[in-house]
PDB file of C-alpha atoms and ligand atoms in Angstrom:
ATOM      1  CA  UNK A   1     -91.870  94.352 -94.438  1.00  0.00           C
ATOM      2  CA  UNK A   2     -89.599  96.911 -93.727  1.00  0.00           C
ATOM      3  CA  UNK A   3     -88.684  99.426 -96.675  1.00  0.00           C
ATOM      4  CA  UNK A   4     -85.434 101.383 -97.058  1.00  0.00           C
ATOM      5  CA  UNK A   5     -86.069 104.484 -94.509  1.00  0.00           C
ATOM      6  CA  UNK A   6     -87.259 101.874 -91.581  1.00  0.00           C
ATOM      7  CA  UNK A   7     -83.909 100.456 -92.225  1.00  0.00           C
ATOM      8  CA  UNK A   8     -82.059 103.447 -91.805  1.00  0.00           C
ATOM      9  CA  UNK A   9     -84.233 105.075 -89.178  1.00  0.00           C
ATOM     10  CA  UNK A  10     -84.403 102.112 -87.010  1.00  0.00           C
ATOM     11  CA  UNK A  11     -80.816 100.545 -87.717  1.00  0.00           C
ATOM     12  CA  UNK A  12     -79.481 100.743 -84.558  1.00  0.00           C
ATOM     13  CA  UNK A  13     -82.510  99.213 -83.028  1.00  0.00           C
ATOM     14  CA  UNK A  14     -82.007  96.438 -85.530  1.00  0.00           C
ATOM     15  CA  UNK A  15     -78.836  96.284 -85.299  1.00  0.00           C
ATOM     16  CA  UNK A  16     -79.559  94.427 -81.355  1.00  0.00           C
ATOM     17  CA  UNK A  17     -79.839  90.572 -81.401  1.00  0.00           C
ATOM     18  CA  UNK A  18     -83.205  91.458 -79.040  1.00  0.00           C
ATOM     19  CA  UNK A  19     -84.916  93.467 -81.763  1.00  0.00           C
ATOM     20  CA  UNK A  20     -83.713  92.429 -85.122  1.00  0.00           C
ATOM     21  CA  UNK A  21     -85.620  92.806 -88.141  1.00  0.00           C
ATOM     22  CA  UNK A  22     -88.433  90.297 -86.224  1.00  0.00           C
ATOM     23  CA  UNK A  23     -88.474  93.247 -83.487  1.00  0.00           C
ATOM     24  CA  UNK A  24     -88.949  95.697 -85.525  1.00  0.00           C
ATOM     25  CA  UNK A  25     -92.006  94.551 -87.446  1.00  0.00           C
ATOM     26  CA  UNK A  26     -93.821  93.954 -83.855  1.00  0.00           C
ATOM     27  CA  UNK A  27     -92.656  97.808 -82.780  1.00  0.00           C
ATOM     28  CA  UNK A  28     -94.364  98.874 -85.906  1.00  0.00           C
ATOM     29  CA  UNK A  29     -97.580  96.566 -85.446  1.00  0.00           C
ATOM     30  CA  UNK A  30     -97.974  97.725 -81.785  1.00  0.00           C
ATOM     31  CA  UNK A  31    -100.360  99.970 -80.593  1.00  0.00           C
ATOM     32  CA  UNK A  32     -99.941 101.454 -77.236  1.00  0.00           C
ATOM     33  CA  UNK A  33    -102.644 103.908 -75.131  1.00  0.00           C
ATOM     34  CA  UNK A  34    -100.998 106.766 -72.892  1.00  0.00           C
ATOM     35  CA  UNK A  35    -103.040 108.030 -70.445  1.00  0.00           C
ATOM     36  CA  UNK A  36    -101.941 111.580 -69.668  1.00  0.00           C
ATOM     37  CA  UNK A  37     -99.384 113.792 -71.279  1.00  0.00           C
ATOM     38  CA  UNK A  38     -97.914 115.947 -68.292  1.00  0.00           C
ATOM     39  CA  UNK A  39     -93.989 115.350 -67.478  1.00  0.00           C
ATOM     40  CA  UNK A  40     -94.274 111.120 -67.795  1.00  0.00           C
ATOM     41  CA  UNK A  41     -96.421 111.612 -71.095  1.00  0.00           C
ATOM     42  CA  UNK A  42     -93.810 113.940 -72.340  1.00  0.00           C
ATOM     43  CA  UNK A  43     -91.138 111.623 -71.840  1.00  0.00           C
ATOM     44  CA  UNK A  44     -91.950 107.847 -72.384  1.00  0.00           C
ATOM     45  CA  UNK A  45     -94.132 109.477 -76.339  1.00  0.00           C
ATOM     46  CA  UNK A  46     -91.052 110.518 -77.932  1.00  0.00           C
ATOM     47  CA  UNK A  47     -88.967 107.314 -76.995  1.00  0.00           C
ATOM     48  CA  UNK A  48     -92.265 104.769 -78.660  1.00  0.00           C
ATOM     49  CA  UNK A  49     -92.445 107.120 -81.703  1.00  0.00           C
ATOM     50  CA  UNK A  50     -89.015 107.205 -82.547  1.00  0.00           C
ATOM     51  CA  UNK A  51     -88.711 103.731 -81.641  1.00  0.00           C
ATOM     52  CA  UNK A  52     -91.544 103.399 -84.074  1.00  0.00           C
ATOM     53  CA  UNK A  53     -94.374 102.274 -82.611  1.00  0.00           C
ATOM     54  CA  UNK A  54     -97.168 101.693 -84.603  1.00  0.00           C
ATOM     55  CA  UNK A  55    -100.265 103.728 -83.128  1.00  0.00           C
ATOM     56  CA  UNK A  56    -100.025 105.883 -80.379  1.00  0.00           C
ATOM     57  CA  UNK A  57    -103.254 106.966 -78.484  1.00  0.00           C
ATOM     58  CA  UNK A  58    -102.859 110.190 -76.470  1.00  0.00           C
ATOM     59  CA  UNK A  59    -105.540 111.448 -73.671  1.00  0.00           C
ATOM     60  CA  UNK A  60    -105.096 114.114 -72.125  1.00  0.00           C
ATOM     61  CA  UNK A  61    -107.994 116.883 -70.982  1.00  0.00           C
ATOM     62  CA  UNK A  62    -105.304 119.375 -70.109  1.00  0.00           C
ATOM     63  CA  UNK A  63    -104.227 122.544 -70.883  1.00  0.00           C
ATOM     64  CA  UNK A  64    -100.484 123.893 -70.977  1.00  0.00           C
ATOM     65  CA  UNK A  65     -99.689 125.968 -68.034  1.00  0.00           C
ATOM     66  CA  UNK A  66     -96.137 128.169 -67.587  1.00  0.00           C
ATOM     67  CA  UNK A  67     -95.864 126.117 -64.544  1.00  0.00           C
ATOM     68  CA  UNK A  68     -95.614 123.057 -66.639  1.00  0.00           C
ATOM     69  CA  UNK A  69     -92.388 124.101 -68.922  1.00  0.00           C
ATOM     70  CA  UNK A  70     -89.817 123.309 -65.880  1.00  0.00           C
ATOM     71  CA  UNK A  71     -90.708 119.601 -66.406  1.00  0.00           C
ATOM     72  CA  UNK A  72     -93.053 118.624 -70.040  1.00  0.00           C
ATOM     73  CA  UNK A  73     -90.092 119.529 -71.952  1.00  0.00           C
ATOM     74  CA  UNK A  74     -91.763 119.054 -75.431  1.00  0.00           C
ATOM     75  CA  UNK A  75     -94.329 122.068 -74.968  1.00  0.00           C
ATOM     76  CA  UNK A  76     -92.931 125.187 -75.310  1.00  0.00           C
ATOM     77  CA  UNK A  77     -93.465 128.929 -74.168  1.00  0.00           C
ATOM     78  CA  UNK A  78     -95.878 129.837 -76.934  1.00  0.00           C
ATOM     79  CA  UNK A  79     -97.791 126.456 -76.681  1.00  0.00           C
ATOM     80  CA  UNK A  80     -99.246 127.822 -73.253  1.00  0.00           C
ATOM     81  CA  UNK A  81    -103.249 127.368 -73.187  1.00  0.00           C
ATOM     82  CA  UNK A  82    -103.030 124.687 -75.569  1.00  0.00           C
ATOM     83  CA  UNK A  83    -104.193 121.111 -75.045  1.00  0.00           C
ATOM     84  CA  UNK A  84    -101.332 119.353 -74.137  1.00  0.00           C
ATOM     85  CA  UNK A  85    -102.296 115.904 -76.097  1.00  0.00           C
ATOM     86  CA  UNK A  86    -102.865 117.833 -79.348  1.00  0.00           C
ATOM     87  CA  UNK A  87     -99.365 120.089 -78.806  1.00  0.00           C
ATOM     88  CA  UNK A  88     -97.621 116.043 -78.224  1.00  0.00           C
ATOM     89  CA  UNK A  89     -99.529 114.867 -81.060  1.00  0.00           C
ATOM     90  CA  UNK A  90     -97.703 117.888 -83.223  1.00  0.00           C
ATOM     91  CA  UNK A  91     -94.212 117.103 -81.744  1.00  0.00           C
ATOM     92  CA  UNK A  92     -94.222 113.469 -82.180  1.00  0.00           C
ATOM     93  CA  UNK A  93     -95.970 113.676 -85.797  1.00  0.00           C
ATOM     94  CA  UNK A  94     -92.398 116.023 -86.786  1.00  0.00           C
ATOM     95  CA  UNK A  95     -90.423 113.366 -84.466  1.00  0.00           C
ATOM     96  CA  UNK A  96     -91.701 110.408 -86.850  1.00  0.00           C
ATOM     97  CA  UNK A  97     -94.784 111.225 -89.394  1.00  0.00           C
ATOM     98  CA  UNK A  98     -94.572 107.128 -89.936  1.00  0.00           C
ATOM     99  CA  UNK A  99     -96.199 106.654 -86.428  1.00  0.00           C
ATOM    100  CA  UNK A 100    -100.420 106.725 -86.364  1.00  0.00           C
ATOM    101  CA  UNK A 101    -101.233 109.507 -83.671  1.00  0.00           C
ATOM    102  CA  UNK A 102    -104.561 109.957 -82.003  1.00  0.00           C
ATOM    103  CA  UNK A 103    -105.186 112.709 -79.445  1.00  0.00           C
ATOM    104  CA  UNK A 104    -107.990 112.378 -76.998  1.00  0.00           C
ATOM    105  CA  UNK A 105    -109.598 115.772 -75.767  1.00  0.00           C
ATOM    106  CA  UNK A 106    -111.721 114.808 -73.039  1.00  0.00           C
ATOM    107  CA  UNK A 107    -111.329 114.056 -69.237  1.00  0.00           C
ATOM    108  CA  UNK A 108    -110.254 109.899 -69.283  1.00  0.00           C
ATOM    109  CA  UNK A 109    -113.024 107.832 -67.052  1.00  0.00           C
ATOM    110  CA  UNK A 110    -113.532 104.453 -66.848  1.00  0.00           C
ATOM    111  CA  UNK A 111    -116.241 104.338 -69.684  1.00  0.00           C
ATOM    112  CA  UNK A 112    -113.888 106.339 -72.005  1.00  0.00           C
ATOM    113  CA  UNK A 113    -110.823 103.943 -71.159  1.00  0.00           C
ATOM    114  CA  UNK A 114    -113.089 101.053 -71.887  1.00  0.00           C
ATOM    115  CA  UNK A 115    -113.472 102.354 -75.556  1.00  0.00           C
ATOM    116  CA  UNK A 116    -110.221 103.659 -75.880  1.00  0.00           C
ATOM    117  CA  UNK A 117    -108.263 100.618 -75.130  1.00  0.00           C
ATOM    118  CA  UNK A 118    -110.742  98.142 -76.738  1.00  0.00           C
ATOM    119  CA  UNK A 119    -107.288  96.986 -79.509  1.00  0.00           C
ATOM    120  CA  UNK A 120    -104.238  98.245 -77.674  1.00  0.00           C
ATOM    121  CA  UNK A 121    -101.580  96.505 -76.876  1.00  0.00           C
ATOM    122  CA  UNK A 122    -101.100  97.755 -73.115  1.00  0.00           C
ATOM    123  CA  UNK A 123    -101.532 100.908 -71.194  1.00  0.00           C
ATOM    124  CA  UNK A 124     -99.089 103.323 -69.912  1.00  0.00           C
ATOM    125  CA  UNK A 125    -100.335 105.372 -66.588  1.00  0.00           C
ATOM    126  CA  UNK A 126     -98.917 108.512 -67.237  1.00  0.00           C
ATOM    127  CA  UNK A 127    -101.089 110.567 -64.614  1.00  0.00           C
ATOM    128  CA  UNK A 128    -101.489 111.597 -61.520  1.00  0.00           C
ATOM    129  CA  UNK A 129    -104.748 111.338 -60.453  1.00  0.00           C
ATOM    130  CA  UNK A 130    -105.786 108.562 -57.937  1.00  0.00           C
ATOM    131  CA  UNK A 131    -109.034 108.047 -59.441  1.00  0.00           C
ATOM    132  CA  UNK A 132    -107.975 107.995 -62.714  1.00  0.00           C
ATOM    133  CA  UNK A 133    -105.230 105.551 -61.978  1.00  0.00           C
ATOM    134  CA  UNK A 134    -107.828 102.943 -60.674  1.00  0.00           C
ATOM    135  CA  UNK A 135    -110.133 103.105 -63.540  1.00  0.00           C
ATOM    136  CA  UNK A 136    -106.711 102.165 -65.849  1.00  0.00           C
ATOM    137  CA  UNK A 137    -106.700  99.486 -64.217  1.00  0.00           C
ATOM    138  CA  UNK A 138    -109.567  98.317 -64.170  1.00  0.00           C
ATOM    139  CA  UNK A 139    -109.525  98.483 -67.525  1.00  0.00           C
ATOM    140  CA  UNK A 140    -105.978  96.934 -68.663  1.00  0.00           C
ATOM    141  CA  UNK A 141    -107.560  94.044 -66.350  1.00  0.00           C
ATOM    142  CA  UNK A 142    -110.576  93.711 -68.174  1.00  0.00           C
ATOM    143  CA  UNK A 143    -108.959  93.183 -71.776  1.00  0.00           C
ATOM    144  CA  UNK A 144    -105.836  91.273 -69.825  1.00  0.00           C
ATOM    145  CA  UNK A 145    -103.102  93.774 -71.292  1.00  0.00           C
ATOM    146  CA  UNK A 146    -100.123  94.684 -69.830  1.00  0.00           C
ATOM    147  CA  UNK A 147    -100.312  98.197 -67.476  1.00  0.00           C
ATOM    148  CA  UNK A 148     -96.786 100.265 -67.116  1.00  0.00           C
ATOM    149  CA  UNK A 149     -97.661 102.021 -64.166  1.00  0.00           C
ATOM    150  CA  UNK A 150     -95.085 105.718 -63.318  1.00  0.00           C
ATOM    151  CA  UNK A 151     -95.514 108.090 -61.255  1.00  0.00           C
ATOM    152  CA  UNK A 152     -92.886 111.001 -59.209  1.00  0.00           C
ATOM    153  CA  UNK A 153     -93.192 113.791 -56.958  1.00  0.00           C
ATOM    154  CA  UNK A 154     -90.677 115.484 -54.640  1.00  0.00           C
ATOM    155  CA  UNK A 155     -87.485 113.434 -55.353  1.00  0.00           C
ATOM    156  CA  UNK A 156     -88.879 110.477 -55.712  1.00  0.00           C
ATOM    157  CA  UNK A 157     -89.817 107.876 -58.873  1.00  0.00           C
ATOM    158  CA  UNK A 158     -91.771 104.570 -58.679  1.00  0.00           C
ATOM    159  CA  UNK A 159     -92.405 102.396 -61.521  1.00  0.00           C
ATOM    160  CA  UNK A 160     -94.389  99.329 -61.159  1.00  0.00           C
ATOM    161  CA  UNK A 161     -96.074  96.434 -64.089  1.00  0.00           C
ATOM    162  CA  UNK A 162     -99.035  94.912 -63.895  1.00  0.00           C
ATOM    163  CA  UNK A 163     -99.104  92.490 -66.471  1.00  0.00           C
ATOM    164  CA  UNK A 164    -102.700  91.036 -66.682  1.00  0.00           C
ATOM    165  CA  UNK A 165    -101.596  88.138 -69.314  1.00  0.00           C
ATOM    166  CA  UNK A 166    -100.111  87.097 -66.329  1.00  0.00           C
ATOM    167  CA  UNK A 167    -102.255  85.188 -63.888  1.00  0.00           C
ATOM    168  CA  UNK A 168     -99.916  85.448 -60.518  1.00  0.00           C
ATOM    169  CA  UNK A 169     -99.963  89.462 -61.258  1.00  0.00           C
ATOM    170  CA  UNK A 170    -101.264  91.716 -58.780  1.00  0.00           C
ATOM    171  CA  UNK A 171    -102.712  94.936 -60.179  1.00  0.00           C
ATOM    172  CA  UNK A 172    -102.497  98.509 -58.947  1.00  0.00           C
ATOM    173  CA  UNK A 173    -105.400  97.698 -56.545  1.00  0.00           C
ATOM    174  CA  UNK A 174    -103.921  95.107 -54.703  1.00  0.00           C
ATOM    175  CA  UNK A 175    -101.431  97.642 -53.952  1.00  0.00           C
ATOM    176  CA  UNK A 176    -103.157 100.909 -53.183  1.00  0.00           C
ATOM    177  CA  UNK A 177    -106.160  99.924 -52.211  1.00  0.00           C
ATOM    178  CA  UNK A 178    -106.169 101.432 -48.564  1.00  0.00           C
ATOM    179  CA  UNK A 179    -104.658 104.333 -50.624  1.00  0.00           C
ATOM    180  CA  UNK A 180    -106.987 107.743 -49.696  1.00  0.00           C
ATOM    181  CA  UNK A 181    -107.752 109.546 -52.913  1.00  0.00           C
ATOM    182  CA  UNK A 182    -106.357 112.768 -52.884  1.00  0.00           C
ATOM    183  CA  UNK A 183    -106.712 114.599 -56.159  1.00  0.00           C
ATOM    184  CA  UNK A 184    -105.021 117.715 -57.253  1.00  0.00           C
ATOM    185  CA  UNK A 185    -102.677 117.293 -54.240  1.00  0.00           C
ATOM    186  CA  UNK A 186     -99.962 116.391 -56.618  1.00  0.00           C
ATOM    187  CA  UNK A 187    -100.325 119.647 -58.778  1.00  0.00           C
ATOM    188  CA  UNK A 188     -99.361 121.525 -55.433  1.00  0.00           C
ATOM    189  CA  UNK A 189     -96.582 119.444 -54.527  1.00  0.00           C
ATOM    190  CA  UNK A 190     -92.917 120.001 -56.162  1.00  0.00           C
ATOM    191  CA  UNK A 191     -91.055 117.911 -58.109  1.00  0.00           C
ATOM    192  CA  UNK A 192     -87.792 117.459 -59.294  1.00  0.00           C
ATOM    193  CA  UNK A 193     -88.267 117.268 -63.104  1.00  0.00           C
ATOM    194  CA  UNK A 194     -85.436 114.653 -64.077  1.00  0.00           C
ATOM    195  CA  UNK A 195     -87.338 112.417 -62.167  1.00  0.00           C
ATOM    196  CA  UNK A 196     -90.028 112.572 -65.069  1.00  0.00           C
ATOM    197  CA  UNK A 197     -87.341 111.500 -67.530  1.00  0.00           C
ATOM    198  CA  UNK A 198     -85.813 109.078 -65.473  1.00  0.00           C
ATOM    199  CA  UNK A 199     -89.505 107.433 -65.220  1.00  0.00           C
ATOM    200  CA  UNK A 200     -90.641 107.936 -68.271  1.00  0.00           C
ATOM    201  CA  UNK A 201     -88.068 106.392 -69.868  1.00  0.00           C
ATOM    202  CA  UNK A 202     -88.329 103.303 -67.752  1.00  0.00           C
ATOM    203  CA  UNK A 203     -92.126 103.143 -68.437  1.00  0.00           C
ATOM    204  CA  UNK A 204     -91.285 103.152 -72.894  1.00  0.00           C
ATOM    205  CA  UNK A 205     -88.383 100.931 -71.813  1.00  0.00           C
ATOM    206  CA  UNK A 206     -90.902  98.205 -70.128  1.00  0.00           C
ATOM    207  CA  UNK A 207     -93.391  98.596 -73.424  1.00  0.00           C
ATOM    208  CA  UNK A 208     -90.808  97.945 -76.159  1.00  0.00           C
ATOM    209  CA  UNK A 209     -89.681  94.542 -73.558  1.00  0.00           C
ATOM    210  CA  UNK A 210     -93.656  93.790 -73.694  1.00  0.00           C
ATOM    211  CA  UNK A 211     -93.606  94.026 -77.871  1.00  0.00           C
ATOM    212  CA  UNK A 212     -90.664  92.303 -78.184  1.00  0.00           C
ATOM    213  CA  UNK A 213     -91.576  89.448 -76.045  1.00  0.00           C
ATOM    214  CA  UNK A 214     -88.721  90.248 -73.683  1.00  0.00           C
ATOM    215  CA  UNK A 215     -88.617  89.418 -69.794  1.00  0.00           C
ATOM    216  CA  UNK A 216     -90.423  91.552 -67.382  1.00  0.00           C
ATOM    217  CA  UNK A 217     -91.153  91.400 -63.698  1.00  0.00           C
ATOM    218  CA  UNK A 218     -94.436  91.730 -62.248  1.00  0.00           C
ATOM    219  CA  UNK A 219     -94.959  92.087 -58.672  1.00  0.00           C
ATOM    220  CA  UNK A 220     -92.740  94.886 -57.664  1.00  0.00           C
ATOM    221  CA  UNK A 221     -92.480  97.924 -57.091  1.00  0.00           C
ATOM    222  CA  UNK A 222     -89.498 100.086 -58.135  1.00  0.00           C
ATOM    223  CA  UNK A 223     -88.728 103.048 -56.388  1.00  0.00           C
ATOM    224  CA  UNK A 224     -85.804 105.976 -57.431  1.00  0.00           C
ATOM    225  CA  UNK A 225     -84.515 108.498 -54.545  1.00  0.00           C
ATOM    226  CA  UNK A 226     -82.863 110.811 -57.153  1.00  0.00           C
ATOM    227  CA  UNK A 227     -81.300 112.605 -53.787  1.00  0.00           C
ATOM    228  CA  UNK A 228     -79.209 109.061 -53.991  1.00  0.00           C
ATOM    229  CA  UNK A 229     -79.410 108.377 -57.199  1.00  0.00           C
ATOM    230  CA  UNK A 230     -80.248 104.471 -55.992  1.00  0.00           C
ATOM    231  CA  UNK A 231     -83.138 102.328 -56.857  1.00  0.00           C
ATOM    232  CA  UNK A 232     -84.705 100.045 -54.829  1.00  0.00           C
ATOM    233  CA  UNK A 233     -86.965  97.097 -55.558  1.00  0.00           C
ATOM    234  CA  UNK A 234     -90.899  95.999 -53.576  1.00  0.00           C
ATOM    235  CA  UNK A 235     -91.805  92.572 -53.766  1.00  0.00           C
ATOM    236  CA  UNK A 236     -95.691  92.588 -53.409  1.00  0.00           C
ATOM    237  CA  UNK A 237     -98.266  89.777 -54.474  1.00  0.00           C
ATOM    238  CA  UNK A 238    -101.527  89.691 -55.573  1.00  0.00           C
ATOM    239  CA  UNK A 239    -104.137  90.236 -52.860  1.00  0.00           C
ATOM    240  CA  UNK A 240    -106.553  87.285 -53.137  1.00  0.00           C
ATOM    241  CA  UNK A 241    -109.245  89.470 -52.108  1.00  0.00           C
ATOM    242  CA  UNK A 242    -108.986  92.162 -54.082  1.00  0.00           C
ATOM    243  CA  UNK A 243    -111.795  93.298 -55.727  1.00  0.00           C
ATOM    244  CA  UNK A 244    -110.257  94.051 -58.803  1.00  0.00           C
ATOM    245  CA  UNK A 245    -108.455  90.897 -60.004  1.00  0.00           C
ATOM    246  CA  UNK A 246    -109.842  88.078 -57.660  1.00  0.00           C
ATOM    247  CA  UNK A 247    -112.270  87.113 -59.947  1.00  0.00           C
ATOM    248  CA  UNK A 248    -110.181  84.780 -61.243  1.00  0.00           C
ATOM    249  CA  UNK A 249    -110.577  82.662 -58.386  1.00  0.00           C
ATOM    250  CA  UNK A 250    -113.532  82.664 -57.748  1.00  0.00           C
ATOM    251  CA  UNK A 251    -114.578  81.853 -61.251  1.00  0.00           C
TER     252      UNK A 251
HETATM  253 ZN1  LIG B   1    -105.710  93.280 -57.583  1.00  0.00          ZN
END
């Protein structure tokens, strides 16, 4: 049940046919894991608090650099050194202290994922590390949970879902597999930091359409030339050989 500050707080959520009281009760008994907390961390967080999510975990081994500021617009100046997943954590606890916040400390692998995830609700990819990004999801496909996939660099966004309830989804395998891991390459590449927004909005806009039972498409891949402005949309399907999510078949 909702009491009288959720009503207030979240009346103009409520106030949509889509969300309703209903809506908001399964916002508030969500619980959604965010892997990384650079510029996509920083701003698809602050959208699921205030929409008020009901636990939030953040990972992130990070600290905050001066270089980061342009983009990760909730750490500022004086947070520089900090761990970035403990300065979100602060920011989103002011943002909406009725949202359970967790931040992780420690480098995210595939064994840490594994416990981390073990009762969320889906994943968001918020990094930008190959390796990392395959071990998400090969773990959203383990516990068959929906994976909101972002990433940007130069002037360019992609968002992509791979929603493992979902037999006839492909994951992020299927897609990237002849992908060459390059890590770190990102961190030397620029980027133009509305594209982090733009992204990271779309990514908390796909996880409050997962909660509230909403229509999403799987099997694409969305990709924003903020030179343009224009979106435009990749069909893909799932690779029957891929070594991630064939199993199914061959079950
Ligand atoms: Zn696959």
């Amino acid at each position: 049940m909702l009491n009288d500050e959720a009503l207030l707080r979240y009346s103009r959520h409520i106030l949509l046919s889509e969300i309703d009281l209903d809506g908001q009760e399964k916002i508030q008994q969500s619980r959604i894991l965010i892997v990384g907390c650079g510029g996509l961390g920083n701003a698809a967080a602050p959208l699921l608090v205030a929409a008020g999510v009901g636990e939030i975990t953040l990972i992130d081994f990070d600290v905050i650099d001066l270089s980061n500021l342009q983009r990760q617009i909730h750490f500022e100046t004086q947070d520089i050194g900090e761990n970035k997943a403990e300065i979100l954590k602060k920011h989103l606890h002011s943002l909406n202290p009725n949202v359970t916040i967790h931040a992780v400390i420690e480098k995210a692998d595939e064994a840490l994922l594994l416990d981390l995830a073990k009762n969320m609700d889906m994943i968001l990819d918020c990094t930008d590390n190959f390796t990392i990004r395959q071990a998400i999801n090969v773990v959203a496909h383990h516990y068959k949970i929906p994976l909101i996939s972002g990433s940007a660099v130069r002037f360019e966004g992609q968002l992509a879902i791979y929603d493992f309830r979902d037999e006839k989804s492909g994951c992020y395998h299927c897609l990237f597999e002849g992908a060459h891991s390059d890590d770190g390459a990102c961190a030397l590449l620029g980027v133009f930091s509305p594209v982090l927004q733009i992204v990271g909005a779309m990514q908390a806009q796909e996880a409050l359409k997962v909660i509230l039972g909403l229509e999403i498409k799987v099997n694409q891949m969305k990709v924003y030339n903020a030179l343009t402005g224009d979106w435009q949309m990749f069909k893909f399907a799932r690779n029957p050989r891929c070594n991630v999510c064939h199993e199914k078949e061959v079950k």
